[in-house]
XYZ file of C-alpha atoms in Angstrom:
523
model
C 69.222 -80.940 301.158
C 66.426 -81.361 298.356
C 66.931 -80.681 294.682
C 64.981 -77.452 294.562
C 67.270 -76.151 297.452
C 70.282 -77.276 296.121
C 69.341 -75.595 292.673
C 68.099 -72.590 294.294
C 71.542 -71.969 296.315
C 73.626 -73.213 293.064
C 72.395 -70.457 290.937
C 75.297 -68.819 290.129
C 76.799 -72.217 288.879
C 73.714 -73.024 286.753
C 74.924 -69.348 284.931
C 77.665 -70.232 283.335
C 77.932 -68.721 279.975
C 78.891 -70.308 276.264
C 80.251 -67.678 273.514
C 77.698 -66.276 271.008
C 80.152 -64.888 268.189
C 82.092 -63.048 271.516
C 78.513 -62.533 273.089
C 78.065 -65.222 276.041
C 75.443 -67.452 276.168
C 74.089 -68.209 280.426
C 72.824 -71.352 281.198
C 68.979 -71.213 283.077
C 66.597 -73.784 283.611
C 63.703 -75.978 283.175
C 60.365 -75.938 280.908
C 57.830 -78.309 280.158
C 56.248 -80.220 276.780
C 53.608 -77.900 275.227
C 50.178 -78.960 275.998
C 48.124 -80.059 272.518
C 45.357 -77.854 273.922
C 47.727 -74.374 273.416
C 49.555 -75.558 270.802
C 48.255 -72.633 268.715
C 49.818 -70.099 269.925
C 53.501 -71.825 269.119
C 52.123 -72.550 265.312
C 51.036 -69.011 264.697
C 54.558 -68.046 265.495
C 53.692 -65.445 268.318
C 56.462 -63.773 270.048
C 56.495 -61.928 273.517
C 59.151 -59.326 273.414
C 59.572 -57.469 277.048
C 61.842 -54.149 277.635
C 62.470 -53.714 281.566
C 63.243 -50.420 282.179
C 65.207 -50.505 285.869
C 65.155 -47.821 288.544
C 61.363 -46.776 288.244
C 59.990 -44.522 285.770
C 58.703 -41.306 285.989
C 55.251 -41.598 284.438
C 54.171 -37.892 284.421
C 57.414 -36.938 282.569
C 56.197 -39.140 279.758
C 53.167 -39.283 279.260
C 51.995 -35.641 280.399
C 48.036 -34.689 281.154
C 47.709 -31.765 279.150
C 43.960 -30.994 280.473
C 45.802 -30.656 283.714
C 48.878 -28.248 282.458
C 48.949 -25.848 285.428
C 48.276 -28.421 288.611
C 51.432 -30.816 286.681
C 53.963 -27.584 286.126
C 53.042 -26.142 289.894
C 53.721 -29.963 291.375
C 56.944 -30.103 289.431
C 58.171 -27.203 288.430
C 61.888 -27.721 288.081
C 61.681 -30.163 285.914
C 58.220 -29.677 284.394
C 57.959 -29.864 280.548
C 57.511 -26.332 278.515
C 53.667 -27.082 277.171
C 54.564 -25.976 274.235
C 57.507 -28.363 273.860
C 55.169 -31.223 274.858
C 53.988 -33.747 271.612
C 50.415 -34.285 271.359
C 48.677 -37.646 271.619
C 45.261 -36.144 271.674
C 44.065 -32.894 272.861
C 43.945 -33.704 276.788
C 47.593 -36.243 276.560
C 51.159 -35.709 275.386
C 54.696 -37.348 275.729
C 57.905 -36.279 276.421
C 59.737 -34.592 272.876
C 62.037 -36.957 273.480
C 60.052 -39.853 272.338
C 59.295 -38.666 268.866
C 59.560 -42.173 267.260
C 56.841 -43.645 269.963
C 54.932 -40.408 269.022
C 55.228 -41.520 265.144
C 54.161 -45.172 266.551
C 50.869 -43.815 268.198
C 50.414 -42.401 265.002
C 50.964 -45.548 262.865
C 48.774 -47.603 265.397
C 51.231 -49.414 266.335
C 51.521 -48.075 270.083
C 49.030 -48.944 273.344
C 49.443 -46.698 276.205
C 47.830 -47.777 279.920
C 47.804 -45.234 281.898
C 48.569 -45.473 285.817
C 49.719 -49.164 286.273
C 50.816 -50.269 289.413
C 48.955 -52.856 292.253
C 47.469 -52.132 295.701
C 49.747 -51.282 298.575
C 53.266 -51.162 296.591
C 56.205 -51.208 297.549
C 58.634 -48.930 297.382
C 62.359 -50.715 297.213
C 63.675 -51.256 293.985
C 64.201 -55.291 295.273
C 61.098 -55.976 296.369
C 59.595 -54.025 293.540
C 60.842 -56.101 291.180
C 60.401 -59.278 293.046
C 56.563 -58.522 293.204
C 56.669 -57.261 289.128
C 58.487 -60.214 288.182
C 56.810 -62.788 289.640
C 53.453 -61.565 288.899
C 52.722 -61.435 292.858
C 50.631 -59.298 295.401
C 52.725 -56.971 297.754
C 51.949 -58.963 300.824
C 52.821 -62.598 298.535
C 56.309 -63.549 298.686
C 56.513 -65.720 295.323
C 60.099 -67.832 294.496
C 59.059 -68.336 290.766
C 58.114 -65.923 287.891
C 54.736 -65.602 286.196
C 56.415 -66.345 282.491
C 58.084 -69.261 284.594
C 54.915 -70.815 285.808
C 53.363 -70.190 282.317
C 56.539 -71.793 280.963
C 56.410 -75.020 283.432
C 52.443 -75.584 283.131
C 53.226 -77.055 279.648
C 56.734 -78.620 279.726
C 56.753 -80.440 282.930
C 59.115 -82.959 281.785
C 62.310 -80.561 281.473
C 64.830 -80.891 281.675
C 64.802 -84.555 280.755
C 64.962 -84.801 277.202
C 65.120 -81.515 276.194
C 66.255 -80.208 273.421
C 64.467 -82.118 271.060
C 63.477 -82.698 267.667
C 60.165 -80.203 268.835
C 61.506 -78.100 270.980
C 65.208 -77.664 269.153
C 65.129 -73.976 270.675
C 65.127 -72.299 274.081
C 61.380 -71.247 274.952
C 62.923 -68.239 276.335
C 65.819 -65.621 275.925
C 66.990 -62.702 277.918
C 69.390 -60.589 276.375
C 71.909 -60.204 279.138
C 74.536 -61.645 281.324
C 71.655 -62.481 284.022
C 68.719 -64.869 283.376
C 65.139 -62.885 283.816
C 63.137 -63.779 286.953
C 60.323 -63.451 284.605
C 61.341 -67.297 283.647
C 62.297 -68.507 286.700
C 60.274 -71.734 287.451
C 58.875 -73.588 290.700
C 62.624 -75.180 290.498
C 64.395 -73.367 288.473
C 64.696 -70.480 285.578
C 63.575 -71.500 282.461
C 65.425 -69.604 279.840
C 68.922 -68.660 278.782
C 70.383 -65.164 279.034
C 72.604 -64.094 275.936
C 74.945 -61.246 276.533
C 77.107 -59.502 274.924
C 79.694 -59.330 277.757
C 83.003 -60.616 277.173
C 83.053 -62.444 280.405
C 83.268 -66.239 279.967
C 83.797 -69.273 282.176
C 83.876 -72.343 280.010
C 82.232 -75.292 281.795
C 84.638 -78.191 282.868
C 83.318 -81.061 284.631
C 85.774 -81.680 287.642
C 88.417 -84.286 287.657
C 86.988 -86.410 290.317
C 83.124 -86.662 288.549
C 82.260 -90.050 289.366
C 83.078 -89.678 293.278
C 80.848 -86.808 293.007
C 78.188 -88.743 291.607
C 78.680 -90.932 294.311
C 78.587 -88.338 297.064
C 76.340 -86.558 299.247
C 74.769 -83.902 296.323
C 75.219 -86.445 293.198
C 71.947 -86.505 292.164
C 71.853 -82.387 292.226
C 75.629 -82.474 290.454
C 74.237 -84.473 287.984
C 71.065 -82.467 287.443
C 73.890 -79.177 286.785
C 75.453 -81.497 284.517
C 72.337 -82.050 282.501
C 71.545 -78.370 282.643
C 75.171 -77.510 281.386
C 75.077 -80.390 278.068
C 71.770 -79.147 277.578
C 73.232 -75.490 277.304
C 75.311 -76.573 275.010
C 73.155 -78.106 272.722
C 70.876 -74.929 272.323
C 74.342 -73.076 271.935
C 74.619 -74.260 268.682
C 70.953 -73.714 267.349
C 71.524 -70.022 268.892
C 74.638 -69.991 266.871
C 73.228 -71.097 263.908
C 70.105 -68.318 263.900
C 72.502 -65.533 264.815
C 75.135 -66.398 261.931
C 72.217 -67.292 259.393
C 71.062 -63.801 259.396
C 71.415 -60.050 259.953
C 69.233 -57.304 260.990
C 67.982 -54.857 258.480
C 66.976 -52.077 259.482
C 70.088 -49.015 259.624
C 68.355 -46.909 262.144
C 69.424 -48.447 265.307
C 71.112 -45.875 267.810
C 74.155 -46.897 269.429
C 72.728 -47.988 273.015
C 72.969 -50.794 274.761
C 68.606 -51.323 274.479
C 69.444 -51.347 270.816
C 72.362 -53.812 270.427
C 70.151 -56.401 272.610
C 66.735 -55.691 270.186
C 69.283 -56.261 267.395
C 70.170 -59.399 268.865
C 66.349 -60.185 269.075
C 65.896 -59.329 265.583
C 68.772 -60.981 264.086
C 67.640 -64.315 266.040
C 63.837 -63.767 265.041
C 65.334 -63.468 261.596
C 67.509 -66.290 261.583
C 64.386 -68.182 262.460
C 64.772 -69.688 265.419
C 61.828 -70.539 267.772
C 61.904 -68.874 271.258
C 58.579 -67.187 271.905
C 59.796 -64.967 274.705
C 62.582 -62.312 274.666
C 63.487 -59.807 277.881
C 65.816 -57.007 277.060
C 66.828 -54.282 279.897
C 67.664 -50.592 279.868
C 68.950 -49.594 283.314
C 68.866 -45.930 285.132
C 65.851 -44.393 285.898
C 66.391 -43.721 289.123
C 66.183 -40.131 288.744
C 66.141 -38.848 292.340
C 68.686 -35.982 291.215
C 69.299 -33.660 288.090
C 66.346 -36.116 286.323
C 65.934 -33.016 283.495
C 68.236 -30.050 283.352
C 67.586 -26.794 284.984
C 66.452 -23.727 282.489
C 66.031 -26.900 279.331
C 63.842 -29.646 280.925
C 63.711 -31.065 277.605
C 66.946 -32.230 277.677
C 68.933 -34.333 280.662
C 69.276 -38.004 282.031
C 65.334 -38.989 281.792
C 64.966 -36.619 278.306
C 68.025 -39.557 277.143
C 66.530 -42.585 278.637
C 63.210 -42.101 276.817
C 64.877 -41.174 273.671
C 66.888 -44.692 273.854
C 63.743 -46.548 274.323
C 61.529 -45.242 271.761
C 64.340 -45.216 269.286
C 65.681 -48.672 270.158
C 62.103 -50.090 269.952
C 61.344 -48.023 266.214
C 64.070 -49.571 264.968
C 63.138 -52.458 266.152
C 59.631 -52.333 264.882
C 60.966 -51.317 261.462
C 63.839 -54.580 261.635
C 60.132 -56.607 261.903
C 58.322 -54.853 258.860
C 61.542 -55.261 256.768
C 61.620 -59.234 257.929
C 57.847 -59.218 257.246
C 57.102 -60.117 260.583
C 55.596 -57.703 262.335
C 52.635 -59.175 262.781
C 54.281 -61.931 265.171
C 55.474 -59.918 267.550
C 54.147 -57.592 270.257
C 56.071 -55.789 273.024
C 55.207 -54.291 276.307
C 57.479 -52.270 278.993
C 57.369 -52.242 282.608
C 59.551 -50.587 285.374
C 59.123 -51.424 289.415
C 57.253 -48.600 290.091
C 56.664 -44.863 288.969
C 57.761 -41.790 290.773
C 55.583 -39.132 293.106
C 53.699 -36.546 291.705
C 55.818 -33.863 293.317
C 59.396 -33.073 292.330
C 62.491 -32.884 295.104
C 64.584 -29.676 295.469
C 67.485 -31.696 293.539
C 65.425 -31.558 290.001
C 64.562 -35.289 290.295
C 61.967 -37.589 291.661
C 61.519 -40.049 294.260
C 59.655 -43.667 294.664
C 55.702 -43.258 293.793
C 53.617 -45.944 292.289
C 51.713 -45.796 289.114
C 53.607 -45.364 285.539
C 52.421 -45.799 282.244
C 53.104 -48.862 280.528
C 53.598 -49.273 276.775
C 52.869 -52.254 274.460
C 54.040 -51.706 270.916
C 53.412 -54.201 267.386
C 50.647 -54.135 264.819
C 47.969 -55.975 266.624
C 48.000 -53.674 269.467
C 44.675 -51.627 270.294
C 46.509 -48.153 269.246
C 44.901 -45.985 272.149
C 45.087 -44.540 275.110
C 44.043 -46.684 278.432
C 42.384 -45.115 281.129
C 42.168 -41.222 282.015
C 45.059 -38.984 282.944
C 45.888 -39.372 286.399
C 44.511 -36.798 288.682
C 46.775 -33.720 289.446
C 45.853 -32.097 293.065
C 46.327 -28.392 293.384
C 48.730 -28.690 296.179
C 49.610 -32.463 296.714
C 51.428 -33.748 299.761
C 55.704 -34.426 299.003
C 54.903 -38.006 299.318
C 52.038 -38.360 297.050
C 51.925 -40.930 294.599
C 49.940 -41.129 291.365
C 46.964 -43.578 292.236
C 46.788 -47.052 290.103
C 43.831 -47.266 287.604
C 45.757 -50.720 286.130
C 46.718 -53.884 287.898
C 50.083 -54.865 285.849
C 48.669 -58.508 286.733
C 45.719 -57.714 284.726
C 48.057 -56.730 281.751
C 50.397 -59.854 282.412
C 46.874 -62.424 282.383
C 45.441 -60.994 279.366
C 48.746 -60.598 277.415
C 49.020 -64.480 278.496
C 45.770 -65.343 277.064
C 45.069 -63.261 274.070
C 48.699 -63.309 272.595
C 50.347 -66.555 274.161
C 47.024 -68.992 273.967
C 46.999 -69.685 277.237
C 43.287 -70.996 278.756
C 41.663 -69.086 281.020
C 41.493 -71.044 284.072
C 45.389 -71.648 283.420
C 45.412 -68.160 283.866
C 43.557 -68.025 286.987
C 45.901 -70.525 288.485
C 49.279 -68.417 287.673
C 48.330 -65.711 289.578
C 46.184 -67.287 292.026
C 43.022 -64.890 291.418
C 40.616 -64.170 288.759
C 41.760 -61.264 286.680
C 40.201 -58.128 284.495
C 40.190 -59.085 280.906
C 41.729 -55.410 279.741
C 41.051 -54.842 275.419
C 45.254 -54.333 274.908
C 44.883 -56.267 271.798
C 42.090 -55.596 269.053
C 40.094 -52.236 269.124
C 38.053 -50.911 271.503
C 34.755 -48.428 270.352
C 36.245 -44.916 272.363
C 35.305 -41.748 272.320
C 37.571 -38.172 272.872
C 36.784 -38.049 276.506
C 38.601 -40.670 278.613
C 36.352 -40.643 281.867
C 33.790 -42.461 279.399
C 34.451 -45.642 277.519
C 32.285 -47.627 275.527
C 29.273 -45.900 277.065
C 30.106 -46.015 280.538
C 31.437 -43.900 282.709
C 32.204 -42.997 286.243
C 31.205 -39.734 288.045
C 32.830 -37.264 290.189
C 31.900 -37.210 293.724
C 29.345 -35.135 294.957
C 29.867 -32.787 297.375
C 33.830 -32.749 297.197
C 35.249 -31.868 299.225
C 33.431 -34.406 301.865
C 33.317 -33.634 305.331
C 31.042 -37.140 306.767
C 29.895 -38.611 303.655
C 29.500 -37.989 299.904
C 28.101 -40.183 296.696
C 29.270 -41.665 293.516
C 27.661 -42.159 290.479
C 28.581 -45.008 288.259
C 26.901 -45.730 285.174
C 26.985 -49.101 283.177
C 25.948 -49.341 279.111
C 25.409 -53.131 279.864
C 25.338 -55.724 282.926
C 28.978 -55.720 283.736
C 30.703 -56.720 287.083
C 31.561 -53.962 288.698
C 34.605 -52.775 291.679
C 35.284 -49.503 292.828
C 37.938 -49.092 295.724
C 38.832 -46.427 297.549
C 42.593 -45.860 297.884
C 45.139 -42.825 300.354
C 47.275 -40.527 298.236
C 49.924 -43.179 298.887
C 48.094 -45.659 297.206
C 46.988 -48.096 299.678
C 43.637 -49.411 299.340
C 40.958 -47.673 302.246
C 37.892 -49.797 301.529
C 35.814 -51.489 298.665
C 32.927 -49.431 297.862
C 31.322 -51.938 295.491
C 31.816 -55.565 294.145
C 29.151 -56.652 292.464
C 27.708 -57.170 289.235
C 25.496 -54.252 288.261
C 22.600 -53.955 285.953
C 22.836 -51.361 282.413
C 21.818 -47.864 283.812
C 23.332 -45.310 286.855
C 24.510 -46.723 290.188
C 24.491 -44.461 293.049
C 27.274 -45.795 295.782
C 27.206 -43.735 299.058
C 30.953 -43.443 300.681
C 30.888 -42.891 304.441
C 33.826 -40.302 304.945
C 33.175 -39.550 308.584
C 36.615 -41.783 310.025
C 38.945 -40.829 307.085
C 41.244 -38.343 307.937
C 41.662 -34.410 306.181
C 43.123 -34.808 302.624
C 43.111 -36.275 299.390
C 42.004 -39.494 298.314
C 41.412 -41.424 294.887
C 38.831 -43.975 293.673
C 39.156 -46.388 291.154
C 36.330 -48.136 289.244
C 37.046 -51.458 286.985
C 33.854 -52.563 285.043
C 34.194 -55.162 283.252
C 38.002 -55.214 282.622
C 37.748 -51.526 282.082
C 39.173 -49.107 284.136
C 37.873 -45.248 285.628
C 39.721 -43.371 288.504
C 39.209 -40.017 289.910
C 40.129 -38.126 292.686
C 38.025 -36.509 296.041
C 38.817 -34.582 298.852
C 38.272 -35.105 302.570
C 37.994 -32.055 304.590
C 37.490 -31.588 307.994
């Protein structure tokens, strides 16, 4: 058996946990010796904070598409939002009452929404899902390692010999939790640590008979778990010494267990130590029964779950300002998948695909990504709310605008080229989201189609241009166009003749920005 197996099959050895003032710490794996070329990103202090939020959530329950009030409360009516109760982002886009603080954030600029983000062809199992969303992977890729692992491994490729160190004295990454994120895991092994605040504890003792271990069959991998667990230890204490060195400051906190890990976050971040990468967890969404509660849809499991997050993270934002810095840090959520546009006859929601994702801090651009996702009049029970974002797109630019990473390195994480998407800066907008910076993307013409029909695209500049044609269950039909395209209209002629009777969406991404809309095949 090779190392790499060995590891892989030993994981839940390499997990043993160390006490953090009664909160565990796991062990995880390796990472590699920052690169001179990206060392920027470590000196300006940046600091990648991610919130998974498990089960799959449902996207049109947050962030609601106002312009489309009467097509969202017919699809869902059981659980639909009272408009009036709904808070406005702008006058087409709302979110759920629940999330007043991320409401306040919008406001503040300190909030990014992108709308629809998913991938072609998901999946829709919770364990697959969030094998393909961890490891930054295509639906038909099955990928062992995660894409903040293979970020993580590109520049330390000499851990886990020698590490800690007198540079690295601190794990490069954290998840708060009794369960190291497969965000981190690397071609070998994970590497981060997982802190928890579990009581559950198994002190490492190295067994009686060590050296005829070493001498056996699997010393060399024995000794490798060895290394891992003295290596454990030594961050334990640097961990120990941020956490005791400091507290949070901010009072607001609710008292959820999202909060008590961003507190942990904060009180580290404070205590200064130097892990770049944090992954918290807020579990239940789910929501395939009583999701909102009949005759006060306002209120109920999902009305709670978004309440916890945009609290936990305000709090959180506010622990920053008060620690002075805010400017450091930037967030971003992501769930497996979203939920279908319909509701079920048990006031919940099943598996769909795209969701809005958030990214919160102060360098975030404060606006809303992408259009409202098209509402059909009468969509099918299994229709799913088409993707405008590839969450790949969102991982590579996040990678290279906030973590420093190169390009190409990029490129070679997620084995394709990717859509540079404007999360962080500003981006020149106007109040109708089917046009951005000058460009925009038409509706088909005549809908509905019967053998063919035509879409206009127009471009303010030469830009590269893709527009794919995807089913109502989000699987991609055929690429109209991949090309780069001059400034000025394109006309793109869609042959409908073979598709069969119903609804369809298309998606346009020109130059990292993205269009969708929505046509009809009829028969």
């Amino acid at each position: 058996m090779n190392r790499r197996n060995f590891i892989k099959r030993s994981t839940p050895w390499l997990s043993l946990p160390l006490l953090l003032d009664a909160m565990p710490i796991f062990a995880a794996k390796p990472e590699r010796a920052l690169d001179r070329l990206n060392r920027l990103a470590l000196e300006e202090d940046k600091i990648l904070v991610l919130v998974q939020l498990n089960g799959g959530n449902d996207g049109l329950n947050t962030i609601i598409p106002l312009n489309q009030y009467s097509a969202y409360q017919s699809a869902r009516a059981n659980i639909a939002l009272p408009e009036q109760s709904i808070l406005k982002l702008n006058n087409q886009t709302g979110i759920h009452p629940a999330m007043q603080s991320f409401h306040n954030l919008y406001n503040e600029g300190k909030l990014g929404i992108l709308q629809s983000v998913s991938y072609p062809d998901p999946n829709f199992s919770h364990f697959r899902a969030t094998d393909i969303w961890t490891s930054g992977s295509a639906s038909d890729e099955v990928e062992s390692s995660g894409w903040l692992g293979r970020f993580l491994n590109y520049y330390h490729p000499e851990f886990p010999d020698n590490y800690p160190n007198e540079e690295f004295k601190d794990p490069l990454a954290l998840t708060i939790g009794s369960v190291v994120s497969q965000t981190c895991q690397g071609p070998v092994s994970n590497m981060g640590l997982a802190v928890s605040s579990d009581e559950f504890y198994f002190p490492y003792q190295p067994p009686a008979d060590d050296d005829e271990i070493q001498g056996g069959h699997y010393g060399a991998e024995l000794e490798f778990m060895k290394t891992i667990m003295r290596q454990t230890n030594q961050y334990a204490d640097g961990i120990q010494a941020a956490f005791g060195k400091a507290e949070t400051l901010s009072p607001d906190y609710p008292e959820s267990k999202l909060a008590e890990q961003l507190k942990i976050v904060a009180r580290l971040i404070n205590g200064g130590i130097q892990t770049r990468i944090f992954i918290v967890n807020i579990g239940g969404f789910d929501t395939h029964a009583n999701q909102a509660v009949a005759g006060s849809t306002i209120t109920g499991t999902h009305a709670n779950l978004l309440a916890d997050i945009a609290d936990s993270v305000s709090a959180f934002m506010d622990d920053l300002k008060r620690m002075g810095v805010e400017d450091k840090v930037l967030g971003m959520t992501f769930s497996e998948f979203g939920r279908r546009i319909r509701s079920n006859n048990s006031n919940g929601t099943d598996h769909g695909s795209g969701a809005p994702l958030f990214v919160f801090g102060t360098k975030v651009n404060p606006t809303i990504h992408g259009a409202n996702p098209s509402i059909p009049a009468n969509p099918a029970q299994n229709e799913s709310v088409p993707m405008q974002f590839d969450y790949r797109d969102i991982y590579a630019t996040l990678l290279q605008d906030w973590l420093g990473a190169d390009e190409s390195l990029v490129m070679q994480i997620f084995d394709r080229s990717f859509q540079h998407l404007p999360i962080i800066g500003t981006i020149t907008s106007t109040d109708d989201p089917n046009i951005i910076n000058g460009s925009w993307l038409g509706q088909n013409f005549p809908n509905p189609a019967k053998n063919n029909t035509t879409i206009k695209v127009f471009s303010s500049k030469k830009n590269l241009a893709r527009l794919v044609l995807y089913d109502n269950m989000a699987r991609e039909i055929a690429v109209l166009l991949d090309k780069e395209i001059e400034k000025g209209e394109q006309i793109v002629m869609v042959d409908t003749s073979s598709l069969l009777q119903g609804i369809y969406h298309y998606r346009l991404n020109l130059g990292g920005m993205q269009l969708s809309k929505s046509m009809i095949v009829k028969k």
